[in-house]
mmCIF file of C-alpha atoms in Angstrom:
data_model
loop_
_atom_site.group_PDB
_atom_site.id
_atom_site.type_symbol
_atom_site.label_atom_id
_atom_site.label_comp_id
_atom_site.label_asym_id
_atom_site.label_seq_id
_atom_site.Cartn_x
_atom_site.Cartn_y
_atom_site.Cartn_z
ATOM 1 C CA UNK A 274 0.000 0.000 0.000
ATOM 2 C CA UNK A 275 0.966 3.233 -0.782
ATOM 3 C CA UNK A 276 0.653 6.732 0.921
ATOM 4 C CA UNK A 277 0.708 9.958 -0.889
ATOM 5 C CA UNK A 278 -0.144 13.613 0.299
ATOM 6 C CA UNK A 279 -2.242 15.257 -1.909
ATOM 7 C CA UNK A 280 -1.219 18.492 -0.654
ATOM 8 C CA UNK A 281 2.169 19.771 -2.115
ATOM 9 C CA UNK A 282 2.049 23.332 -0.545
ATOM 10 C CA UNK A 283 1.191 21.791 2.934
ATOM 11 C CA UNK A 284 3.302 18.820 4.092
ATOM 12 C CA UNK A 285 1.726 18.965 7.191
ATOM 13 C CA UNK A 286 -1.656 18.076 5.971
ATOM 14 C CA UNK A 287 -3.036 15.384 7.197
ATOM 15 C CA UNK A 288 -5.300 14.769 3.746
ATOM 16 C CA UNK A 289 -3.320 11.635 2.052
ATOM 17 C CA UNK A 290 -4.810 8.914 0.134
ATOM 18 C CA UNK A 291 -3.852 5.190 0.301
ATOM 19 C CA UNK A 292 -3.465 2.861 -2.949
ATOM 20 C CA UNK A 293 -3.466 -0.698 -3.645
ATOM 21 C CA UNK A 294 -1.535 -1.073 -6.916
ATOM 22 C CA UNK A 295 -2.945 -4.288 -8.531
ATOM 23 C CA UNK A 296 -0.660 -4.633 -11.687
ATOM 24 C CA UNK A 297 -1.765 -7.487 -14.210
ATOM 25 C CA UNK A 298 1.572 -8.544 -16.431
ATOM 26 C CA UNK A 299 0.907 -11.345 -18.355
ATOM 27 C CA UNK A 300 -1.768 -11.935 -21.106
ATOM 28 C CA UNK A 301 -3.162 -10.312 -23.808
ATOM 29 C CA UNK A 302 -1.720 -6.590 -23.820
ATOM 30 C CA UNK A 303 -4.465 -3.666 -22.912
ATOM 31 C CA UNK A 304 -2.622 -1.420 -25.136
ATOM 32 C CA UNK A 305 -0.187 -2.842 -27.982
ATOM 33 C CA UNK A 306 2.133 -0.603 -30.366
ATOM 34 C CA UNK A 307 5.016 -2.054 -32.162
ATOM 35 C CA UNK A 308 6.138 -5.330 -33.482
ATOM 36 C CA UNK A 309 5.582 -4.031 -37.110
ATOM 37 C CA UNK A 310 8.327 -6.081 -38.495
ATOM 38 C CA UNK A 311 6.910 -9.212 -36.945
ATOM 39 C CA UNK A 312 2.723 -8.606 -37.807
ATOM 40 C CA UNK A 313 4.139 -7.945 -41.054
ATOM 41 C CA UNK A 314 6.347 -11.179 -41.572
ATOM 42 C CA UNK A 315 3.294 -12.932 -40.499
ATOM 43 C CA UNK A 316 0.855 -11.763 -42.707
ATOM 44 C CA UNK A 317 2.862 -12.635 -45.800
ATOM 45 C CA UNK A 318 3.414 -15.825 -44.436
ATOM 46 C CA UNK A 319 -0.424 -16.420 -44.038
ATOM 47 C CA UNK A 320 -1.002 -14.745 -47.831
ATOM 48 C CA UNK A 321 1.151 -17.338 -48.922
ATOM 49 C CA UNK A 322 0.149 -19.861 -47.321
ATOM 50 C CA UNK A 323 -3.383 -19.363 -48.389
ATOM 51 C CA UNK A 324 -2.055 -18.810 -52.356
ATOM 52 C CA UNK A 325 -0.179 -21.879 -52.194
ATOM 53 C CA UNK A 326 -2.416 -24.241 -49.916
ATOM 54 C CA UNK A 327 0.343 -25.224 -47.759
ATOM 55 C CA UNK A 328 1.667 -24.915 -44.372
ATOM 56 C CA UNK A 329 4.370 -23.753 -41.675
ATOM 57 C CA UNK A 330 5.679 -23.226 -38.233
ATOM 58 C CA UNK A 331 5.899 -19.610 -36.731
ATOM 59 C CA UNK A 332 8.198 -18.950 -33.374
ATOM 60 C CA UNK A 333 8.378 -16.439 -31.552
ATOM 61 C CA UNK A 334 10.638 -16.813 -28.700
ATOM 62 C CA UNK A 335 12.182 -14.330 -25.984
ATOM 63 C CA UNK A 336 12.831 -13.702 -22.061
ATOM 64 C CA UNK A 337 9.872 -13.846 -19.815
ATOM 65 C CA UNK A 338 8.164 -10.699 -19.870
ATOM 66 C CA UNK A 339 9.232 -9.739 -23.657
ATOM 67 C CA UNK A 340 5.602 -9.369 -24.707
ATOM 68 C CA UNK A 341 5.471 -13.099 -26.632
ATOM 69 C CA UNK A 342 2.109 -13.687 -25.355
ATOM 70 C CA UNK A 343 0.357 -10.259 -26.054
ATOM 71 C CA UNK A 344 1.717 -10.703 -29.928
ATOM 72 C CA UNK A 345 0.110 -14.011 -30.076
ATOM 73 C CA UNK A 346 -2.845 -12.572 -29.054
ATOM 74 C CA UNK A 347 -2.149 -9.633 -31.667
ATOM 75 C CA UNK A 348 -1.404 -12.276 -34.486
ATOM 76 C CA UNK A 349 -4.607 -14.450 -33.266
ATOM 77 C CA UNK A 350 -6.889 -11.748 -33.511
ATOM 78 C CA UNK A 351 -5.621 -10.739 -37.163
ATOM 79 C CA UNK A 352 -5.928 -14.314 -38.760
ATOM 80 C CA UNK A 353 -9.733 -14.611 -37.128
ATOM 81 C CA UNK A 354 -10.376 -11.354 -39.249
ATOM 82 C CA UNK A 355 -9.390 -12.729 -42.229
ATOM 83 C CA UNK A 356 -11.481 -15.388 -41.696
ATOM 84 C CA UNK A 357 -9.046 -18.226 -40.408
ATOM 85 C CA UNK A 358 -10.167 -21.127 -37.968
ATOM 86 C CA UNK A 359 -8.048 -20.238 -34.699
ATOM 87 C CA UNK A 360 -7.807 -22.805 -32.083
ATOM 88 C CA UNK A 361 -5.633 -22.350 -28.944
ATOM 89 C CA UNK A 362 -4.010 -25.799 -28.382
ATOM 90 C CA UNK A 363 -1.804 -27.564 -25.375
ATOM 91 C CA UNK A 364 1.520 -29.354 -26.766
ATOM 92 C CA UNK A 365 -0.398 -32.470 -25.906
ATOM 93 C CA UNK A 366 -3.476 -31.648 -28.743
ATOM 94 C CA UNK A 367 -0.751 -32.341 -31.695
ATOM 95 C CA UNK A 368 -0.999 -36.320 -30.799
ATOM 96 C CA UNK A 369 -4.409 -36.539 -29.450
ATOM 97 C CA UNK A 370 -7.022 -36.019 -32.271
ATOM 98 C CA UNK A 371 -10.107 -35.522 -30.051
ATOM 99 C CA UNK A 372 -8.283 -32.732 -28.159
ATOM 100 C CA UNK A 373 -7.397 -31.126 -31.604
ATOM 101 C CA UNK A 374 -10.819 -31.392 -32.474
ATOM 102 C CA UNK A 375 -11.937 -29.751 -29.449
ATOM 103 C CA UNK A 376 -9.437 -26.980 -29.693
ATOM 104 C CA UNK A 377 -10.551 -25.614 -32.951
ATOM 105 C CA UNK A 378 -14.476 -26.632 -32.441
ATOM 106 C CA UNK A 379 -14.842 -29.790 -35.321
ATOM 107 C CA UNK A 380 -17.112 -32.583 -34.617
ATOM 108 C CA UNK A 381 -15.770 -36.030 -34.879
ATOM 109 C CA UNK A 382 -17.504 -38.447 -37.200
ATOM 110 C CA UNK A 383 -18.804 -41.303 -35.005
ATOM 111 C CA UNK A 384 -18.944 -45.225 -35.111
ATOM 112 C CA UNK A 385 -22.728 -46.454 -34.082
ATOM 113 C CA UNK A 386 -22.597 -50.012 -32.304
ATOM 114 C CA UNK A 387 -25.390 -51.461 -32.287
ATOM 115 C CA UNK A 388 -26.225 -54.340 -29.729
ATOM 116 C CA UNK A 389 -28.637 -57.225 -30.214
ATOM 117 C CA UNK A 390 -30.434 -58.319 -26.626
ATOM 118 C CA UNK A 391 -31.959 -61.584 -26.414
ATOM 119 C CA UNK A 392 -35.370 -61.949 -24.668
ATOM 120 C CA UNK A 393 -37.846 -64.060 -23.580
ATOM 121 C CA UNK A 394 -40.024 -62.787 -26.183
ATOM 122 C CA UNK A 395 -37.111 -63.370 -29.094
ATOM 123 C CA UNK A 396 -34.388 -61.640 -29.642
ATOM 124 C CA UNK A 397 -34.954 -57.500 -29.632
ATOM 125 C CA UNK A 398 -32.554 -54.430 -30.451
ATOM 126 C CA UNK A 399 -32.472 -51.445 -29.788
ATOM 127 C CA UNK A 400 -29.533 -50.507 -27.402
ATOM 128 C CA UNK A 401 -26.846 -48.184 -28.868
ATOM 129 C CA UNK A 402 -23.587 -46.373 -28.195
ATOM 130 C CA UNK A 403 -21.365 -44.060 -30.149
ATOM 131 C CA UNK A 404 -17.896 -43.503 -30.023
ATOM 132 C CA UNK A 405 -15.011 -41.025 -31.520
ATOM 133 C CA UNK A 406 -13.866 -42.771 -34.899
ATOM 134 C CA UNK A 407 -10.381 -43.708 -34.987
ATOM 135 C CA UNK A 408 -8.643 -40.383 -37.027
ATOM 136 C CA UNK A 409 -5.153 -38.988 -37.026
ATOM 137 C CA UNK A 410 -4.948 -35.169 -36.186
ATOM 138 C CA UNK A 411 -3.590 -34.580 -39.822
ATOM 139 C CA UNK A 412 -7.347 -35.645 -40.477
ATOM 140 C CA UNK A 413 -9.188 -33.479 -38.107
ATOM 141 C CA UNK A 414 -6.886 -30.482 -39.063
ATOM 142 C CA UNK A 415 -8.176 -31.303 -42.959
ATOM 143 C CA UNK A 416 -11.685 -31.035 -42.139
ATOM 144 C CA UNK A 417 -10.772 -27.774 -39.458
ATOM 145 C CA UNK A 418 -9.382 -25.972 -42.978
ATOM 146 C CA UNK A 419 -12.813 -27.128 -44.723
ATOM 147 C CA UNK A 420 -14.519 -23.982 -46.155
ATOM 148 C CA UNK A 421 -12.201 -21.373 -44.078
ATOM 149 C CA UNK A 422 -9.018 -19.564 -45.672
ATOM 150 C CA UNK A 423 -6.758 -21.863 -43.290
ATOM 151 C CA UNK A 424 -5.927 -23.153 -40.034
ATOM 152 C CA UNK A 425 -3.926 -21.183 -37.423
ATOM 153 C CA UNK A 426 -2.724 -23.035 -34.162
ATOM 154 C CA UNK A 427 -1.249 -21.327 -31.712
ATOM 155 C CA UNK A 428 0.676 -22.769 -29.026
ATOM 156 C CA UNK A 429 1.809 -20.931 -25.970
ATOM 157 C CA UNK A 430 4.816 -21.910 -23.787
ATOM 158 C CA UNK A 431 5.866 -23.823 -26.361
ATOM 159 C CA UNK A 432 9.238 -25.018 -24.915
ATOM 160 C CA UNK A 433 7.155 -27.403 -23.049
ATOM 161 C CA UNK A 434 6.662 -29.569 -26.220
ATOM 162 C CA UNK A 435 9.796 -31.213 -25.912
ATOM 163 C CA UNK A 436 7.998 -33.233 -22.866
ATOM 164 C CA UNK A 437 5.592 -34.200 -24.668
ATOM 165 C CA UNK A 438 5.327 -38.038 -23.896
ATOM 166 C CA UNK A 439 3.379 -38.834 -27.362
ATOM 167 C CA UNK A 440 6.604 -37.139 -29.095
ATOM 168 C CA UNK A 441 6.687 -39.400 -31.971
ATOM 169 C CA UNK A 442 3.282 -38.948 -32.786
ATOM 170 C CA UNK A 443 3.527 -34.859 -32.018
ATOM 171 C CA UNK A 444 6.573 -35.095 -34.938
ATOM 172 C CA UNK A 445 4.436 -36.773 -37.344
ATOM 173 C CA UNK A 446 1.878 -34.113 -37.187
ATOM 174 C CA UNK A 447 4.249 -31.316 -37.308
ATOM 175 C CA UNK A 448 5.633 -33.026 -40.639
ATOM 176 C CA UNK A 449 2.628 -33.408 -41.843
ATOM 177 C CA UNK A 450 1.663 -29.136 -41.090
ATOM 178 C CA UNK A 451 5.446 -28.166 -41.998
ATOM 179 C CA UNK A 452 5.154 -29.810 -45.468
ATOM 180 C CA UNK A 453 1.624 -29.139 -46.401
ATOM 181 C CA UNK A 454 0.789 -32.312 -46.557
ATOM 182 C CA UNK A 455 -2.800 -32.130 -47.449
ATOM 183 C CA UNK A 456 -3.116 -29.064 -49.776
ATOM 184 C CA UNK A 457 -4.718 -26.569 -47.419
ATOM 185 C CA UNK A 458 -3.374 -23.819 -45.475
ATOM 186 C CA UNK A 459 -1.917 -24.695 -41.665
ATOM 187 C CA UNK A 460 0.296 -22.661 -39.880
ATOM 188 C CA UNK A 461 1.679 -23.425 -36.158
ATOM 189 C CA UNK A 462 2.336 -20.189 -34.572
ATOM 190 C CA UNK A 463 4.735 -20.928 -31.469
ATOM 191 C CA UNK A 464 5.474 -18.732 -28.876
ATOM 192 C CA UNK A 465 8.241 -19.691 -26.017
ATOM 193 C CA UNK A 466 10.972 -19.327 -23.987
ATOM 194 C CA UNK A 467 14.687 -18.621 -26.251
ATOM 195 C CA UNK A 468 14.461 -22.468 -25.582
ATOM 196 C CA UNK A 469 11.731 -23.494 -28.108
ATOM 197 C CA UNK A 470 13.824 -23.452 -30.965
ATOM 198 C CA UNK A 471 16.025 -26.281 -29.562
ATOM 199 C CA UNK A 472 13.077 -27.853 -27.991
ATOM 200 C CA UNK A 473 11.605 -28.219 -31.314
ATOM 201 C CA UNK A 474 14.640 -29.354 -32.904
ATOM 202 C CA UNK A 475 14.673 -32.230 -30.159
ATOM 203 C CA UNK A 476 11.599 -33.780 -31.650
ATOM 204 C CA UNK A 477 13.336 -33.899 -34.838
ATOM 205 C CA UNK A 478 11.839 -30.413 -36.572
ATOM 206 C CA UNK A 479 15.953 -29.299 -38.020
ATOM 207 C CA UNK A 480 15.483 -26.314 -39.651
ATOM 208 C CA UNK A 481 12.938 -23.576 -39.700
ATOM 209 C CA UNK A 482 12.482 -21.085 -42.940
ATOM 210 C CA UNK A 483 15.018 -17.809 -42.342
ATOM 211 C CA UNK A 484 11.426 -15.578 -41.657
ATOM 212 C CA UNK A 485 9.727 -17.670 -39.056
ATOM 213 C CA UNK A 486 11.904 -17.426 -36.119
ATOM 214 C CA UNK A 487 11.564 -14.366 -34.415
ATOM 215 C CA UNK A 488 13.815 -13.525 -31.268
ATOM 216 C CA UNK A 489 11.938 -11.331 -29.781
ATOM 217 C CA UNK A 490 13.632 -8.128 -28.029
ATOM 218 C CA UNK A 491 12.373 -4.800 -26.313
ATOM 219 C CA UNK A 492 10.469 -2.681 -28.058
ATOM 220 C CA UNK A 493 11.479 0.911 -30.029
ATOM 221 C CA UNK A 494 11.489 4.067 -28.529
ATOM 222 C CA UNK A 495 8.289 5.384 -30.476
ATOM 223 C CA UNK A 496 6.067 2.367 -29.591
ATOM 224 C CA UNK A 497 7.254 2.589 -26.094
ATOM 225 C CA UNK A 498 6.234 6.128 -25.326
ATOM 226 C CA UNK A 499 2.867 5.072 -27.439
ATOM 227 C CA UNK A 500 2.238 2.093 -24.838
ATOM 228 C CA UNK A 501 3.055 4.495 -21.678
ATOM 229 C CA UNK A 502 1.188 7.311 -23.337
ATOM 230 C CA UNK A 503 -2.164 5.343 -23.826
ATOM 231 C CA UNK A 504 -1.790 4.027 -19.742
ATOM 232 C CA UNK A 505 -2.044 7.619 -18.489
ATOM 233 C CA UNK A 506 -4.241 9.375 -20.805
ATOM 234 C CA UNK A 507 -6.984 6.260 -21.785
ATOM 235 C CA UNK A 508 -6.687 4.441 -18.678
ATOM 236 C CA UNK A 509 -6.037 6.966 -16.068
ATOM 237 C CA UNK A 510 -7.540 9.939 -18.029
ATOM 238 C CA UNK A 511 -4.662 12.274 -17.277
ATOM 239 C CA UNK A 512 -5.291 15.739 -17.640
ATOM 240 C CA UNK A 513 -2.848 18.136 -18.606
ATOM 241 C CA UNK A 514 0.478 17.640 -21.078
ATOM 242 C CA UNK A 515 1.886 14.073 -19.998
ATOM 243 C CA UNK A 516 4.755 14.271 -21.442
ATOM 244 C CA UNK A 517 7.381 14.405 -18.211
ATOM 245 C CA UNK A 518 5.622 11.293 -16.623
ATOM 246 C CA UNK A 519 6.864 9.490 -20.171
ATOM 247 C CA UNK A 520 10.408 10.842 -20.221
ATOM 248 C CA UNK A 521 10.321 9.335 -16.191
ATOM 249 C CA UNK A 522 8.835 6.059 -16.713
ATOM 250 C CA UNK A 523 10.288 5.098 -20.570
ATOM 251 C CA UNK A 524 13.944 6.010 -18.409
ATOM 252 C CA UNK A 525 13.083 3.206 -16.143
ATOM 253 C CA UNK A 526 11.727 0.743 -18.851
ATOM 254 C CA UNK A 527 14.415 0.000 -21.399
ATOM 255 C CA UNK A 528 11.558 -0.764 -23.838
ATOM 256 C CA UNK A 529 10.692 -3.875 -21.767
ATOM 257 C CA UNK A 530 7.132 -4.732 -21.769
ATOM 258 C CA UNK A 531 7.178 -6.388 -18.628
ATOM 259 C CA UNK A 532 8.382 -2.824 -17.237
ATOM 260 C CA UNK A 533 6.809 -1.000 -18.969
ATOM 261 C CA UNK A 534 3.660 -2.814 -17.636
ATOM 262 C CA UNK A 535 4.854 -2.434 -14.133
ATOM 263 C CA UNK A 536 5.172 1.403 -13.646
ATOM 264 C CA UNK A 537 2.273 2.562 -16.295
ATOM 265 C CA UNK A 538 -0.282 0.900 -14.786
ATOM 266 C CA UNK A 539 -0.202 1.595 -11.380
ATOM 267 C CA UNK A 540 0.487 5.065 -13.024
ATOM 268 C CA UNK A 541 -3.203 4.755 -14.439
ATOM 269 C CA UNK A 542 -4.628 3.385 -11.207
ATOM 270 C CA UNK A 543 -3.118 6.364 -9.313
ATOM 271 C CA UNK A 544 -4.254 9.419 -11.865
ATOM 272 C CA UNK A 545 -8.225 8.016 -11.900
ATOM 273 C CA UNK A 546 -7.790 8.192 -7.908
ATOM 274 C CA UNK A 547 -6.705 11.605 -7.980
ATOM 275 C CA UNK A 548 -8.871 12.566 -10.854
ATOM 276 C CA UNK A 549 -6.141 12.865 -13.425
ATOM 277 C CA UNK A 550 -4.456 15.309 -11.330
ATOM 278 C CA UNK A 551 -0.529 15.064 -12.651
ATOM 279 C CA UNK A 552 1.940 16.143 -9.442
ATOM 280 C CA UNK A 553 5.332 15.774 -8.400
ATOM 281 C CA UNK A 554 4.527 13.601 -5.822
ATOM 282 C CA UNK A 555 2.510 10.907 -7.728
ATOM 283 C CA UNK A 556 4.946 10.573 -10.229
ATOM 284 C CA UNK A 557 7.559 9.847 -7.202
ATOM 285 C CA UNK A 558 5.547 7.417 -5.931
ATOM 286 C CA UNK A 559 4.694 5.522 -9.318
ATOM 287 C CA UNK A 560 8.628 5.450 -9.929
ATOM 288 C CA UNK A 561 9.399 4.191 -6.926
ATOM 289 C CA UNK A 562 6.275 1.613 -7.178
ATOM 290 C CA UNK A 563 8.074 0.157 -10.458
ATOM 291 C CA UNK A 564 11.486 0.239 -9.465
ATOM 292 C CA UNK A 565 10.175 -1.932 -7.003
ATOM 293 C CA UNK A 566 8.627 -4.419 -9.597
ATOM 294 C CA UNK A 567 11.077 -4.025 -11.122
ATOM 295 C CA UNK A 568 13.694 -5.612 -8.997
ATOM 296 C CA UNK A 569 11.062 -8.025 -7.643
ATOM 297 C CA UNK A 570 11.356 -9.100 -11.546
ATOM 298 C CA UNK A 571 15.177 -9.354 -11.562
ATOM 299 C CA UNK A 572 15.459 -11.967 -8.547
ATOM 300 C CA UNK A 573 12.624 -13.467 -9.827
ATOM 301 C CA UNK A 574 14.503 -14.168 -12.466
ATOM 302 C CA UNK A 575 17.492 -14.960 -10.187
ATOM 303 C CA UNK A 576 15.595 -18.092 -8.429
ATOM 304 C CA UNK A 577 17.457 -20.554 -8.052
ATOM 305 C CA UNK A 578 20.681 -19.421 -9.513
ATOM 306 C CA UNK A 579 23.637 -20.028 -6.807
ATOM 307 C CA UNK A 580 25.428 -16.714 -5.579
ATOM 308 C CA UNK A 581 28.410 -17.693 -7.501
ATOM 309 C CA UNK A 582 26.630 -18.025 -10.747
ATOM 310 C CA UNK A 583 25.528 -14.661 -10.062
ATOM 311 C CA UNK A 584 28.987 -13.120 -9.191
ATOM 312 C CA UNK A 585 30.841 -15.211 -11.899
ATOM 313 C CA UNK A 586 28.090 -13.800 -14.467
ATOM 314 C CA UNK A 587 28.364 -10.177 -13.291
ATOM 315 C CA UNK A 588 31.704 -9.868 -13.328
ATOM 316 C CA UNK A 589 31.748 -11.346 -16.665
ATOM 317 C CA UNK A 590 29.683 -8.573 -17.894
ATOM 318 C CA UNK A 591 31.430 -5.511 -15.968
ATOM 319 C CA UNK A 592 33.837 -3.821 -18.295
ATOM 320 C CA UNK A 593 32.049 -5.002 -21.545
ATOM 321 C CA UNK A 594 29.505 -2.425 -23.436
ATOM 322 C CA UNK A 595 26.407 -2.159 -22.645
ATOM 323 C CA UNK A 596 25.040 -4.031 -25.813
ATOM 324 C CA UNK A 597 27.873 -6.770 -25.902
ATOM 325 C CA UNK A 598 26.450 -9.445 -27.265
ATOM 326 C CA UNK A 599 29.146 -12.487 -26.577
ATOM 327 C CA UNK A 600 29.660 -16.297 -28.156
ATOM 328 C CA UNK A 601 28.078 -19.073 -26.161
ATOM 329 C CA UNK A 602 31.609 -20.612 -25.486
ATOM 330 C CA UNK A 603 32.145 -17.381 -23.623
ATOM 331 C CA UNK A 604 29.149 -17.939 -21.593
ATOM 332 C CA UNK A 605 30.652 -21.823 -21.185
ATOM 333 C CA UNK A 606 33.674 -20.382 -19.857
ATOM 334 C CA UNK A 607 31.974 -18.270 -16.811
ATOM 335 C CA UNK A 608 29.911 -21.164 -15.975
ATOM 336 C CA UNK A 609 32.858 -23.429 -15.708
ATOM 337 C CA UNK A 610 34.328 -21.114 -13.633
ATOM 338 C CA UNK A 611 31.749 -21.291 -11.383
ATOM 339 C CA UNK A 612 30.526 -25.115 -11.527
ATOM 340 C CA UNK A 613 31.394 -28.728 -11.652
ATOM 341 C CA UNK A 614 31.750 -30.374 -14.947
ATOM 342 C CA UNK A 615 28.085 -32.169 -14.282
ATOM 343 C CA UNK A 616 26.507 -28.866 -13.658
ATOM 344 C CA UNK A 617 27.769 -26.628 -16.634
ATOM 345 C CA UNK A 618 24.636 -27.777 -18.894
ATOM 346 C CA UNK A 619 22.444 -27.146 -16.816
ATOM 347 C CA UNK A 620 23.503 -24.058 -15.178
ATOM 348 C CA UNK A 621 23.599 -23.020 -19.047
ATOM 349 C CA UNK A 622 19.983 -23.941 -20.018
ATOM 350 C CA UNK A 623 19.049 -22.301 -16.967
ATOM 351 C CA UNK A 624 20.406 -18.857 -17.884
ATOM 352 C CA UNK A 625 18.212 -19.245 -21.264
ATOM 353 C CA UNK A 626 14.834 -21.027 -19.530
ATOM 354 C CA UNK A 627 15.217 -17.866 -16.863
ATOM 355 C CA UNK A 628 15.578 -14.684 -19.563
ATOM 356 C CA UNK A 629 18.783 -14.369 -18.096
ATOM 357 C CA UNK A 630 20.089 -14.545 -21.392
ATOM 358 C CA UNK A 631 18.594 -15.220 -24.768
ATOM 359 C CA UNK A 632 19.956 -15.752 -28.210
ATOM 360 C CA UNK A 633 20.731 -12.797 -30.541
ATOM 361 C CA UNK A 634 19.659 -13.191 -34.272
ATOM 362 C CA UNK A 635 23.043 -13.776 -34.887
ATOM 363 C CA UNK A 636 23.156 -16.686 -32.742
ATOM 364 C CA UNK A 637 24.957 -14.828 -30.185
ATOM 365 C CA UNK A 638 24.162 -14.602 -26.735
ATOM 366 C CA UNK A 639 23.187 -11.260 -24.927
ATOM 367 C CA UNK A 640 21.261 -10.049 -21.726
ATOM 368 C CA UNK A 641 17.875 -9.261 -23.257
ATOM 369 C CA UNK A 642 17.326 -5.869 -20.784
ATOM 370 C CA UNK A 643 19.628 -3.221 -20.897
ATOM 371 C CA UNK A 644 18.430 -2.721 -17.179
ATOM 372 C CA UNK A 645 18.684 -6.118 -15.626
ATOM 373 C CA UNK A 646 22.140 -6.061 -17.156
ATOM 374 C CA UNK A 647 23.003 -2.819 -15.194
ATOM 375 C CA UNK A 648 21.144 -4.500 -12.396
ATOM 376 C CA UNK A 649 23.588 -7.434 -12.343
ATOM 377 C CA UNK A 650 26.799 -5.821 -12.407
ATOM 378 C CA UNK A 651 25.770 -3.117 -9.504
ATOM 379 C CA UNK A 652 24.355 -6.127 -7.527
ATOM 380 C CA UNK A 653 26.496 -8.771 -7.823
ATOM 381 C CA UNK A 654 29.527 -7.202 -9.722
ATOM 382 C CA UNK A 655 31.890 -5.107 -6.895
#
């Protein structure tokens, strides 16, 4: 809870007001700007697909709290428009036909028993059951794209798929959407950890074409200050020029929309209890509100990771620029440092699984948040 005074030109009033900040993170994004690139990328993909009756996988993978699942939702919402049968599916749904059937909403055809009862009277029928025919999911996705423009599955957390126990079965049915097997339009849109690319390639999927893996990173400047600029004024109804409250928070931010996230919108929640009013104090208190979150996001991120992990990585980083990216036998070297042999891989695939770190498009390694980089080094680099 959070105490401001409302009164600037009398500290020693005793009028304050008292705020809950409730801050919902994850989900589909109340207000989205950017990822223009990305939309784009995937709207050609889907023309093409559509032209050419065939089908692909789409990834989008980043650190927790890069925005992966508010795109989905973007890219979700944009396929249903053009008239594309969406369904929202578990990893578990690509080897289990009647859960693939559910997910998008098709009917499975049905075998009718029919049992004969003898009686005293003869022999009488009557007494039925049904159950699910035996199909694949390659057959229920064929009747999903049935008189729609294609069929869009999208798959959240997708980095879980590698578990999948039915994996051999999951494989066959992402051969069978990667290759277009049945002449219609199917895309998999994938959205994970920086782990899903490898978990994918566990089950056997090698290579993905150059435009459909997207590493996602923070977002620019301009959609940013768009994002921060539509929490104050549409959600808290800010009156007056806004303007220094955007300079404030986007400083704190680093285009992360996790961040961003956690100072605008208790921002919003404290403007519509004070009317809009913009003061000196409230934007203190909203700063200091996120830097809070903010950190509370860092050792989040931190759980589980051994002190000298931490140290080992952090003094790895102090000295380098800000925007070093660095080669993953780099990385190997600070984790040998700090580990036994046994431990090095897993130490590793925590660093990715964690947003610690997350691939580059150049297949580099890099911390993903300017911030949390800073964060790292002050924290754990001295």
């Amino acid at each position: 809870m959070t105490e401001i005074d409302l009164r600037s030109d009398s500290p020693r009033s005793k009028d304050h007001l008292k705020i809950i900040f409730d801050v919902d993170d994850r989900g589909k994004a109340r207000y989205f700007h950017g990822r223009q690139t990305v939309i784009e990328s995937f709207d050609r993909l889907r023309r093409s697909a559509s032209e050419r009756g065939n089908g692909t996988i789409f990834v989008v993978q980043g650190a927790p709290g890069a925005g992966k699942t508010a795109l989905l939702h973007v890219l979700k919402a944009r396929a249903r428009k053009d008239r594309w049968r969406v369904g929202t599916i578990n990893p578990s749904a690509l080897g289990d036909p009647v859960e693939m059937a559910d997910s998008l909403g098709v009917r499975l055809k049905r075998h009718i028993r029919s049992h004969i009862e003898g009686g005293f009277q003869g022999v009488k029928a009557g007494l039925t059951s049904t159950r699910p025919a035996k199909e694949s999911v390659r057959h229920v996705l064929k009747s999903a794209s049935r008189f729609k423009r294609g069929v869009l599955l999208v798959l959240d957390e997708a980095q879980t798929i590698a578990w999948e126990a039915e994996q051999r079965t999951v494989l066959y049915t992402l051969n069978s959407i990667l290759n277009g097997e049945w002449n219609r339009p199917a895309i998999l849109l994938a959205g994970g950890l920086s782990t899903t690319r490898q978990a994918f390639q566990t089950l056997g999927i090698s290579r993905l074409r150059g435009d459909c893996l997207v590493n996602l990173a923070r977002l620019n400047a301009d959609a940013e200050r768009a994002v921060i600029r539509d929490w104050l004024v549409k959600a808290g109804r800010a009156k007056g020029e806004v303007a220094e409250w955007i300079d404030a928070i986007a400083s704190e931010t680093d285009g992360w929309p996790q961040h961003i996230v956690s100072f605008a919108e208790p921002a919003s929640q404290l403007l519509r209890a004070t009317n809009g009013v913009l003061t000196a104090q409230g934007l203190s208190a909203v700063i200091s509100e996120g830097v809070r979150r903010k950190n509370q996001y860092y050792y989040g991120r931190m759980d589980g990771v051994s002190r000298k992990n931490r140290t080992a990585l952090a003094g790895f980083l102090r000295g380098r620029p800000p925007d070093a990216a660095f080669t993953r036998d780099e990385v190997w070297s600070v984790l040998e440092s700090a580990n036994p042999p046994e431990e090095v891989v897993m130490m590793f695939e925590a660093f990715l699984r964690k947003g610690i770190l997350a691939w580059t498009r150049d297949a580099d390694l890099a911390v993903p948040i300017p911030s949390m980089r800073r964060w790292l080094v002050s924290t754990y680099g001295p």
